[in-house]
Coordinates of C-alpha atoms in Angstrom, one line a residue:
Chain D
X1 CA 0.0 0.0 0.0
X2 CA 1.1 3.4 -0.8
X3 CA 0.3 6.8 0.7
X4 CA 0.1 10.6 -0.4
X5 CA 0.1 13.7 1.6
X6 CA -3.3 13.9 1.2
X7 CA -4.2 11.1 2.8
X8 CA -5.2 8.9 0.4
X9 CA -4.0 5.2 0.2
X10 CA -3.2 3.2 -2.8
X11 CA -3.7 -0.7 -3.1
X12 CA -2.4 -1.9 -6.6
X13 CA -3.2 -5.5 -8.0
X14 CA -1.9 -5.6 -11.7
X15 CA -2.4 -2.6 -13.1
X16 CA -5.5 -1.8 -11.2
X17 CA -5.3 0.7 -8.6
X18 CA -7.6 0.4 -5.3
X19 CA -8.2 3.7 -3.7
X20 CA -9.4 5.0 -0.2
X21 CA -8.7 8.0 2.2
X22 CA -6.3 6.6 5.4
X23 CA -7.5 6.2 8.8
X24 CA -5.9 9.4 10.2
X25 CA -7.8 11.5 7.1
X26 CA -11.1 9.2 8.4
X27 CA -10.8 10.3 11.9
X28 CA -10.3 14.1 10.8
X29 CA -13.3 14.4 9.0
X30 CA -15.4 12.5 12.0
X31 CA -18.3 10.9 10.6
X32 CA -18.7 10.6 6.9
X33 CA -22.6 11.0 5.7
X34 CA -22.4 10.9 2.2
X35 CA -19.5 10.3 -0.3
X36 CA -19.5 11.3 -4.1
X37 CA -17.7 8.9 -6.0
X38 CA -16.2 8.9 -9.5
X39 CA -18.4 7.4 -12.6
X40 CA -16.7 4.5 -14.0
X41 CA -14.7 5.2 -17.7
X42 CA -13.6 8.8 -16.7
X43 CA -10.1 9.7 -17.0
X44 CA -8.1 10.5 -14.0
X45 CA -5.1 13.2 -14.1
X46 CA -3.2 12.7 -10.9
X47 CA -3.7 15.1 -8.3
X48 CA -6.9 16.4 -9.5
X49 CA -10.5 16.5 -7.8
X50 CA -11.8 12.6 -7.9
X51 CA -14.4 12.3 -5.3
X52 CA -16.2 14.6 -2.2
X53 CA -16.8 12.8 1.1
X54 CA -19.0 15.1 3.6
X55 CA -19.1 14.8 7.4
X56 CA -22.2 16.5 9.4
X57 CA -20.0 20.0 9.3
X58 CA -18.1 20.2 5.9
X59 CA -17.7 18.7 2.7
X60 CA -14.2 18.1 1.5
X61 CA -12.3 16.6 -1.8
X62 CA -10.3 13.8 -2.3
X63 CA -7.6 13.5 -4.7
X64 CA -6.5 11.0 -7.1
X65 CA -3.4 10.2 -6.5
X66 CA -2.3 9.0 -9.7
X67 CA -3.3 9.0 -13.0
X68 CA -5.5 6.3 -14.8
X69 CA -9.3 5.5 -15.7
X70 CA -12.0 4.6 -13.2
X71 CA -13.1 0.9 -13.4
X72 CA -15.6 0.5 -10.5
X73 CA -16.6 2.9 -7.8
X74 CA -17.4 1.8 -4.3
X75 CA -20.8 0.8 -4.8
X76 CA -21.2 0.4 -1.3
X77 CA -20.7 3.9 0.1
X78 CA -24.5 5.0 -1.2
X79 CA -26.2 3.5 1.4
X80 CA -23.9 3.3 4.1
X81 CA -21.5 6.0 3.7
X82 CA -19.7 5.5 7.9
X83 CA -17.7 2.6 6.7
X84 CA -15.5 5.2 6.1
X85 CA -14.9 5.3 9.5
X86 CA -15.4 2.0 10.2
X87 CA -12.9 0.4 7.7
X88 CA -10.9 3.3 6.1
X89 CA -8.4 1.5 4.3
X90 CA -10.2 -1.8 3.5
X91 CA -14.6 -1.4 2.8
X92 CA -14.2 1.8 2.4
X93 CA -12.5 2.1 -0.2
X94 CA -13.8 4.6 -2.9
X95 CA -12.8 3.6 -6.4
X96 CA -10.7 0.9 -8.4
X97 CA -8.0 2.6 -11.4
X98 CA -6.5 0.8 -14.2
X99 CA -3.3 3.4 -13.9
X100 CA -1.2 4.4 -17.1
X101 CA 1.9 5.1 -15.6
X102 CA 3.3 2.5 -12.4
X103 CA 6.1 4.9 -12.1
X104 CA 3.6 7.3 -10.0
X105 CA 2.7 4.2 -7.7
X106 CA 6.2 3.9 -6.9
X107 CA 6.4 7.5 -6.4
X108 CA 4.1 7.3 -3.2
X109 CA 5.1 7.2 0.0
X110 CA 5.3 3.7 1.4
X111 CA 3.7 2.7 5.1
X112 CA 6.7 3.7 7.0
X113 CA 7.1 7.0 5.3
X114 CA 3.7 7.5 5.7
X115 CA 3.7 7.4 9.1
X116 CA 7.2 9.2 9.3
X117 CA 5.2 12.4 7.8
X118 CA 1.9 11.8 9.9
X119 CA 4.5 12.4 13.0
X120 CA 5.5 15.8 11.1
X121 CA 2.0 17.1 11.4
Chain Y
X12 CA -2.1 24.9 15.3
X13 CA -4.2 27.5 17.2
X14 CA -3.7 31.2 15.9
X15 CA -1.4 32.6 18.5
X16 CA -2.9 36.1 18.7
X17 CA -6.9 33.9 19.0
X18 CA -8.9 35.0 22.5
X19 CA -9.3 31.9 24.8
X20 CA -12.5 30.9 27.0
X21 CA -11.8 30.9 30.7
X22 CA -12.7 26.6 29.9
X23 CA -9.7 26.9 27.0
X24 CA -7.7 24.8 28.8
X25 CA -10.2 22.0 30.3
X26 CA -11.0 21.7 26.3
X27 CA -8.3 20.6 25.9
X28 CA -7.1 18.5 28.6
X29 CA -10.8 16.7 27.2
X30 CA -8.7 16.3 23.8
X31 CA -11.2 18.8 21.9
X32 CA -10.3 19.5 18.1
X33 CA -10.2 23.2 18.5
X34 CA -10.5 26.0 16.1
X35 CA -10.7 29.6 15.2
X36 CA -14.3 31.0 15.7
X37 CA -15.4 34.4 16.2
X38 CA -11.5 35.6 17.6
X39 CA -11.7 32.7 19.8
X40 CA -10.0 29.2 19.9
X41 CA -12.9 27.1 20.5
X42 CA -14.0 23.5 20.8
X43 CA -15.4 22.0 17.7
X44 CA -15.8 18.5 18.4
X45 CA -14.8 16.1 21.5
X46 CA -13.3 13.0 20.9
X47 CA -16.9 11.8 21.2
X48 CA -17.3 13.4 17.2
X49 CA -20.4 15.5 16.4
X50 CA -22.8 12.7 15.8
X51 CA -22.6 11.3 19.2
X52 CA -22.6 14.9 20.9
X53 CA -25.7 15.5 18.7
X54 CA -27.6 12.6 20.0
X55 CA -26.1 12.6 23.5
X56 CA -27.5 16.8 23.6
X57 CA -31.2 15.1 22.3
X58 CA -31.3 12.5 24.7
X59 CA -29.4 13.0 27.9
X60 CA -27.6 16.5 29.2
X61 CA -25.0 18.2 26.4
X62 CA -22.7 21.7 28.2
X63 CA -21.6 23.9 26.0
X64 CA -18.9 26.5 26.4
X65 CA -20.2 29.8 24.8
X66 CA -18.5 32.1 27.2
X67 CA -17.7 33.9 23.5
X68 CA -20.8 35.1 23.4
X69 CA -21.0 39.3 24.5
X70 CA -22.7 39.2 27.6
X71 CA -23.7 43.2 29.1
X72 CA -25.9 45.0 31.2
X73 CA -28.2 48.2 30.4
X74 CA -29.6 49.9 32.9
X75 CA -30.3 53.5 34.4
X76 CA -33.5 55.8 33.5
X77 CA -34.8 55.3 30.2
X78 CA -33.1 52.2 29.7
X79 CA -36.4 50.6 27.9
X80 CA -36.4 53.4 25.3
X81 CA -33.2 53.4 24.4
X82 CA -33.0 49.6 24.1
X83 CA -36.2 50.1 22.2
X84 CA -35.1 52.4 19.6
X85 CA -32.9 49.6 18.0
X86 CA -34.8 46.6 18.3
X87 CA -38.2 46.1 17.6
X88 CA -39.5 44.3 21.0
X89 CA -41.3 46.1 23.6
X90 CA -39.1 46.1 26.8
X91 CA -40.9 48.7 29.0
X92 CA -43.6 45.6 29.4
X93 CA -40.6 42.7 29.8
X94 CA -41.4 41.8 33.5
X95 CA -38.5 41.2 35.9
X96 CA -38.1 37.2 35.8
X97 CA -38.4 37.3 32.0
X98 CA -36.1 37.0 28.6
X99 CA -37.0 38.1 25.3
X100 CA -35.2 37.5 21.9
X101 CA -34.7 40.4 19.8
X102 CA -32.3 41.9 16.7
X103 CA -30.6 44.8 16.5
X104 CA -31.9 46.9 13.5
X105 CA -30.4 49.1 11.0
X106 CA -31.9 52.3 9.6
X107 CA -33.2 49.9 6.7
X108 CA -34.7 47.5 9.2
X109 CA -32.1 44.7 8.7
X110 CA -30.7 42.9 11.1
X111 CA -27.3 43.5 12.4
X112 CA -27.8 41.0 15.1
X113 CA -29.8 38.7 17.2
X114 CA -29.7 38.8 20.8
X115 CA -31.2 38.2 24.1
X116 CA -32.4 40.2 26.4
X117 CA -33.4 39.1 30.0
X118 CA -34.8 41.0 33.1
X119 CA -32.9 38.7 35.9
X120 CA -33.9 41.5 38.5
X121 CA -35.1 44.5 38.6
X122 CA -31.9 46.7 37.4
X123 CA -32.4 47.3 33.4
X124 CA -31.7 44.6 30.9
X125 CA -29.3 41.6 30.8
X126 CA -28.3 41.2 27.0
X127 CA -26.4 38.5 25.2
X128 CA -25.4 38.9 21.3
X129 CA -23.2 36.6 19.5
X130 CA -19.5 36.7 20.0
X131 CA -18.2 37.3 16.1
X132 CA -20.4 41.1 16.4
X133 CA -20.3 41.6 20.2
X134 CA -17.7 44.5 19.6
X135 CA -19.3 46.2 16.5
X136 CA -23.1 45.7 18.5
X137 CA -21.8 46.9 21.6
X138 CA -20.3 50.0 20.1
X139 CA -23.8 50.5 17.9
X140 CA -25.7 51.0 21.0
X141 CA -23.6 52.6 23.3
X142 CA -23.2 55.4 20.5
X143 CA -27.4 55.9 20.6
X144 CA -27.7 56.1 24.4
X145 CA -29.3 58.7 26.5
X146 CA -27.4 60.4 29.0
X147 CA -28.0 58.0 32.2
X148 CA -28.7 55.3 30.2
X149 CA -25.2 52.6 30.8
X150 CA -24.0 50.1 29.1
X151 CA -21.6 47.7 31.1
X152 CA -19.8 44.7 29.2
X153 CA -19.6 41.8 31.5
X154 CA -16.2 40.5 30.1
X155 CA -15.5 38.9 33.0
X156 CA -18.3 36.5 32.9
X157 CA -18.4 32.6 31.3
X158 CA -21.2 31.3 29.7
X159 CA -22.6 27.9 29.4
X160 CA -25.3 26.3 28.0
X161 CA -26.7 23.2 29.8
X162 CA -28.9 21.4 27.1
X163 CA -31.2 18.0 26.5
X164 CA -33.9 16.5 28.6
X165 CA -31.7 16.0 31.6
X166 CA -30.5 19.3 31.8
X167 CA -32.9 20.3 34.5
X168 CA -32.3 17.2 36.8
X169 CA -28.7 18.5 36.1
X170 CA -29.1 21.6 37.3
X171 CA -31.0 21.3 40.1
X172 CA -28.4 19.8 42.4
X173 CA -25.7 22.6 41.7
X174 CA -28.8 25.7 41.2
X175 CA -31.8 24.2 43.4
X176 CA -33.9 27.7 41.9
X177 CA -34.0 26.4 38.2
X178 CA -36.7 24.1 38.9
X179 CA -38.9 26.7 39.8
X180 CA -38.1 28.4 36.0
X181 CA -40.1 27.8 32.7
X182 CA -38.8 28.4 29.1
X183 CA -37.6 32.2 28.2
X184 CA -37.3 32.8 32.3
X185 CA -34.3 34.9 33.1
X186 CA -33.3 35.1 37.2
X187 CA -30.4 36.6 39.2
X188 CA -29.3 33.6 41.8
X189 CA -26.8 31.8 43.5
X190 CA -25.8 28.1 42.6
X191 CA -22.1 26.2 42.7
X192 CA -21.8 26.8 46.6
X193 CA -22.8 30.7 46.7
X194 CA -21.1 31.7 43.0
X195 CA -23.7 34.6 41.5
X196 CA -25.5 33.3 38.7
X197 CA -27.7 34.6 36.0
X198 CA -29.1 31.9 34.7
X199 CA -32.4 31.7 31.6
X200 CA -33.9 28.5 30.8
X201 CA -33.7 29.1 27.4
X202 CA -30.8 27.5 24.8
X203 CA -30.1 26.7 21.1
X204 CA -30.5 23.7 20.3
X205 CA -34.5 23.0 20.6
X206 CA -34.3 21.0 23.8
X207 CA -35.4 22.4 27.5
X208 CA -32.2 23.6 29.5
X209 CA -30.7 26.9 30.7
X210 CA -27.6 29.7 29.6
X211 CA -25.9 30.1 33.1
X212 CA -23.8 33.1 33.1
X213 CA -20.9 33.4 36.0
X214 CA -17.7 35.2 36.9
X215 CA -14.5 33.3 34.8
X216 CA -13.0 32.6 38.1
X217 CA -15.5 30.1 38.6
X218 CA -16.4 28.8 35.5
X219 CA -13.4 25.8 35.5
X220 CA -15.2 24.8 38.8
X221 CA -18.6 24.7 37.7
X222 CA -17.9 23.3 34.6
X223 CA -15.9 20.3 36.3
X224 CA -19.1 20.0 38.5
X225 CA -21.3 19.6 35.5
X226 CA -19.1 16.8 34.0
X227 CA -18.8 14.5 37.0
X228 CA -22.6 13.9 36.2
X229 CA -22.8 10.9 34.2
X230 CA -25.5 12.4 32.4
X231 CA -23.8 15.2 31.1
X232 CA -21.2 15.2 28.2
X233 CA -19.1 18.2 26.6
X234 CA -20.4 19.2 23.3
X235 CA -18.2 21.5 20.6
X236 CA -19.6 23.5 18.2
X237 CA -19.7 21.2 15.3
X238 CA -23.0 19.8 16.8
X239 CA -24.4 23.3 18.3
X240 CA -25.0 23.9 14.6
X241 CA -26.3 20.6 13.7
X242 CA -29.1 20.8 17.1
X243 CA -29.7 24.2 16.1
X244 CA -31.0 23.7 12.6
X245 CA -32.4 20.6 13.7
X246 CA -34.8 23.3 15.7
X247 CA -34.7 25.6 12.7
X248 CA -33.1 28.6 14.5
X249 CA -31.2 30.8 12.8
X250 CA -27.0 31.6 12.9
X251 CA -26.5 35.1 12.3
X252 CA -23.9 35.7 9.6
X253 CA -25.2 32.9 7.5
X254 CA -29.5 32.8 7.6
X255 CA -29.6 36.3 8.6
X256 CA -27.5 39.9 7.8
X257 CA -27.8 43.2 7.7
X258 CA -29.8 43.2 4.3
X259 CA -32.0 40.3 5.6
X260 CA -35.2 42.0 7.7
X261 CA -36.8 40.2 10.7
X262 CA -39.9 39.2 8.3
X263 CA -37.8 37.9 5.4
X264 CA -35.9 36.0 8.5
X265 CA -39.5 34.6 9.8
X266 CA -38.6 35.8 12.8
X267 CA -41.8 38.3 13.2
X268 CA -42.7 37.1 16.6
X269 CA -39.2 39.6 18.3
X270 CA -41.7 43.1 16.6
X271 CA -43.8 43.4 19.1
X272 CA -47.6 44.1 19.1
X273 CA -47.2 47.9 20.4
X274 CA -44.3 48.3 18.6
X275 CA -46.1 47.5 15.4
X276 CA -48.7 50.0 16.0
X277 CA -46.6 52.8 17.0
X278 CA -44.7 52.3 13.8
X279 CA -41.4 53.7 15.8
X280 CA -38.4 50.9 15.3
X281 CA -36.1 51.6 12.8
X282 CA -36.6 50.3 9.3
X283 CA -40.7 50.6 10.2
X284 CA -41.7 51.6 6.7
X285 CA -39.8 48.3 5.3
X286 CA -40.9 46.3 7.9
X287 CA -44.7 47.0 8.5
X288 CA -45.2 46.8 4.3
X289 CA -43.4 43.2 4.2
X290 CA -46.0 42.6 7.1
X291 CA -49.2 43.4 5.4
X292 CA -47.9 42.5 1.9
X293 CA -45.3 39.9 1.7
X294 CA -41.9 40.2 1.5
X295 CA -39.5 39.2 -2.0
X296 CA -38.2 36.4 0.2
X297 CA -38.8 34.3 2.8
X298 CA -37.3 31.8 4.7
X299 CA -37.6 27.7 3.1
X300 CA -36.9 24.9 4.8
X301 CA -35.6 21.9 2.6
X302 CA -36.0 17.9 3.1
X303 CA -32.8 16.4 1.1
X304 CA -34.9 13.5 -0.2
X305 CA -31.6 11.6 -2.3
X306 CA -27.7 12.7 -2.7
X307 CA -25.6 15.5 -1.4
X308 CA -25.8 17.6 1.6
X309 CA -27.2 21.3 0.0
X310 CA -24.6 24.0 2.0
X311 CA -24.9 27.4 2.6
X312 CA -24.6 28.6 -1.5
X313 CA -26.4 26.0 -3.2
X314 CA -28.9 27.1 -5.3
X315 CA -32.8 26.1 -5.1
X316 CA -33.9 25.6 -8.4
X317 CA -37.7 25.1 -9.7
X318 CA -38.8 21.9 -11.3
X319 CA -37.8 23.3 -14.9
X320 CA -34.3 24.4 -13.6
X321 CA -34.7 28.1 -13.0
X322 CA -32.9 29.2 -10.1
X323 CA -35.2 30.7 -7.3
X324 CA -33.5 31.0 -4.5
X325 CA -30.2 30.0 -1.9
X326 CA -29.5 27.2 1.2
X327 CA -28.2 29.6 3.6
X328 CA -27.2 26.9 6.3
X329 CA -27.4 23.0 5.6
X330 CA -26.0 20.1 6.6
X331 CA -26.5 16.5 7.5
X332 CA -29.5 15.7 10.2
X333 CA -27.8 13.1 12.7
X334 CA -31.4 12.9 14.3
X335 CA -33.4 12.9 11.0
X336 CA -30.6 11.0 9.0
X337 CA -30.6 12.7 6.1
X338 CA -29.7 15.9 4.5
X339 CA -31.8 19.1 5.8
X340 CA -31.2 23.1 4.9
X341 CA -32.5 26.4 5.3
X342 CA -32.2 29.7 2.5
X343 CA -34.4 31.6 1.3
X344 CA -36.9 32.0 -2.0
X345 CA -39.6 33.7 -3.0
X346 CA -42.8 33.3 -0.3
X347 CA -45.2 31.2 -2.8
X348 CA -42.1 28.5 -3.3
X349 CA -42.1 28.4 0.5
X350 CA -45.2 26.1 1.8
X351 CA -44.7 23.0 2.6
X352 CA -45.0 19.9 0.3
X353 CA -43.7 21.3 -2.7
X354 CA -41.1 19.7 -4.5
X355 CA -38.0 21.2 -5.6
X356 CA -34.5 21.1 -6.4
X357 CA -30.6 21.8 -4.7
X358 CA -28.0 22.0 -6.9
X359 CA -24.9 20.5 -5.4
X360 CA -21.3 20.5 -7.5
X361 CA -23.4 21.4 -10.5
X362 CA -25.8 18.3 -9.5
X363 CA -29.5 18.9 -9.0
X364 CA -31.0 16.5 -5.9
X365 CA -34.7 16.6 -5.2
X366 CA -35.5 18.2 -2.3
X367 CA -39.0 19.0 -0.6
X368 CA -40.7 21.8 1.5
X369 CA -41.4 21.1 5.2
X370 CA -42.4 23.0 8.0
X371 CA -40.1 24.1 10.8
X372 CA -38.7 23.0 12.7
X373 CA -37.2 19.6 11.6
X374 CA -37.1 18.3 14.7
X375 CA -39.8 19.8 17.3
X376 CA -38.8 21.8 19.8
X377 CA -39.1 21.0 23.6
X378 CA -39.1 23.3 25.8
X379 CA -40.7 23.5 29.3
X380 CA -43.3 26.1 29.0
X381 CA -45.0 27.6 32.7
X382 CA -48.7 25.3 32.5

């Protein structure tokens, strides 16, 4: 699994990209009551705008974190939107990307840097 | 990180000692959440005892000869006939008759008015009235008063073993007494969230104590701010800054009931001509209360749109309902739009979600009314 500085986490199998938001960016936002996920076949640009999760107080984006097309998206999160919380970096995930470019998985932050910059905030 | 030149609550550092996410609101570092998270302080505040710090508020006395009339000439209430025992909530009106705040005003004893306005005007407010009184006519800022607000169906039982007198109160009564072992109180059973409880004002030196007092009560939680807004547009009141400003006017605001019966035949508050005519006519706007039947939460911004698309009016506060569980808002359109039952839309990130009319409040109120 690999991290950004945003918070999201990436999962990659193949060339397919599972993506969430971590457990730290989970607990920040408090409880998530709704969560806007990406429509399958658009195209991703790395770093731009790919889905919205809302707690009760604010509504706040989440970035793809690499580049690629959307294959599936959480279909899950519609009706029960607080796995979120309850499994940040596993049920809740939000969308599944065939990537274009590996080189920007590898790019990521692994685990241990992760949590190297979590301690920096 | 807290803005170092931010005000702090004399409970600043029991928030955090509580692990509160704290942050900036009106010049003050202040609890948002408890590690509880809003939902939980939402539904502990509706079902058991919530205490909120809201010693940011501005908190002042008026009193001396002619202190009605002078309080009168800004707001639209009539104070010479507030009884001692009694609150009253009022705005502060512009020339145009728009509102440059809402407030509170009690009679805790028989020395002139006890007012609360809300802490991101108190300064500006404070300064508007003081500049329109009479000679012997004072204005005295109590800055070195806390504030609390003990809320939710317990809040009484609370209460009563730390201010025995509160029992003997019904909703919007104000009283000067002592409670907390002999600390001077002014306490109203009155709040903001839609449930019966009480706004206990004391000196700062005792506010840590009391507030410790509160929270060895199994019943009672701490609740941040994040869920003051949810509860209070749960009961459909208004936050000033957001569902009302100085352009909106007490009867655009549906807020009618604070212009007073006399007041409305004398003609004499300021912005009258305005006022009156949206009173016998109706006014361009009023406020709409919206049911999020499917998708987004509609925020303060989204646009209301009619069933062909056409844009007729704003959410000026929305948000999730942790009691309702689903997305509710208040804005304002055009009167005929506002009855409720009528479907229309929210446009959210250029999305329109149904959404339907309803009658305020969302979530009915409960307060203990004198039988």
């Amino acid at each position: 699994m690999r991290f950004t500085k945003d918070h999201e986490w990436v999962a990659l199998d193949g060339d397919i990209a599972t993506v969430g938001i971590t457990a730290y960016a989970a607990e920040q936002l408090g409880d998530v009551v709704y969560v806007e996920t990406p429509e399958p076949g658009r195209a991703l640009k790395a770093g731009e705008g790919m889905a919205v999760v809302e707690s009760v107080k604010a509504a706040s984006d989440v970035y793809a974190p690499l580049s690629g097309e959307v294959v599936e998206a959480n279909p899950g999160l519609a009706g029960t939107p607080e796995t979120v919380n309850a499994e940040p970096e596993s049920g809740g995930w939000f969308a599944r990307v065939r990537i274009a470019d590996r080189a920007e998985y590898d790019a990521l932050m692994d685990r241990a840097a992760y949590d190297a910059f979590l301690e920096t905030l | 990180m807290s803005e170092p030149e931010l005000k702090r609550t004399p409970l600043h550092a029991a928030h955090l000692a509580a692990g509160a996410r704290m942050a900036a609101f009106a010049g003050y570092d202040m609890p948002i959440q408890y590690p509880d998270g809003v939902m939980k302080e939402h539904a502990w505040t509706r079902t058991s005892a919530g205490l909120f710090d809201v010693s940011h508020m501005g908190q002042a006395r008026l009193a001396g000869e002619g202190w009605a009339a002078a309080f009168g000439a800004v707001t639209p209430g009539d104070f010479a006939a507030l009884k001692p025992g009694r609150q009253k909530y009022s705005v502060l009106l512009n020339d145009q008759g728009g509102i440059l705040d809402d407030l509170m005003a009690a009679r805790p004893d028989g020395e002139g008015l006890f007012i609360v306005v809300n802490g991101a005007c108190k300064d500006e407010d404070f300064r508007f009235l003081e500049a329109r009184l009479p000679a012997g006519v004072r204005l005295t800022r109590l800055q070195d008063r806390a504030l609390f607000a003990l809320q939710g169906p317990q809040a009484a039982a609370v209460l009563a073993a730390h201010v025995p007198g509160c029992l003997d109160m019904a909703f919007m009564d104000s009283a000067a007494m002592t409670g907390f072992g002999g600390v001077d109180l002014i306490v109203s059973r009155s709040g903001y969230t839609g449930e019966d409880g009480f706004e206990i004002s004391l000196p700062a030196a005792e506010a840590a104590r009391a507030w410790d007092l509160l929270l060895a009560d199994d019943r009672v939680r701490p609740i941040g701010l994040g869920a003051r807004d949810s509860l209070r547009l749960e009961a459909g009141l208004p936050l000033y800054g957001h569902d009302v400003d100085p352009s909106v006017s007490p009867v655009e605001a549906d807020l009618s009931f604070a212009i007073s019966p006399s007041r409305r035949r004398r003609g004499d508050f300021p912005g009258a001509a305005r006022i009156l005519g949206e009173l016998s006519s109706a006014p361009s706007r009023a406020r709409i209360a919206l049911k999020v039947l499917e998708g987004a939460p509609a925020r303060e911004g989204a646009v209301i749109v009619d069933g062909a698309g056409v844009e007729e009016g704003v959410v000026t506060s929305g948000g999730f309902s942790p009691t309702l569980g689903h997305p509710i808002a208040i804005g304002f359109a055009p009167p005929a739009l506002c009855a409720p039952g009528q479907r229309l839309g929210v446009v959210v990130r250029g999305r329109t979600w149904p959404v339907e009319t309803v009658a305020l409040p969302f979530v009915p109120h409960r307060y203990v009314r004198r039988p």
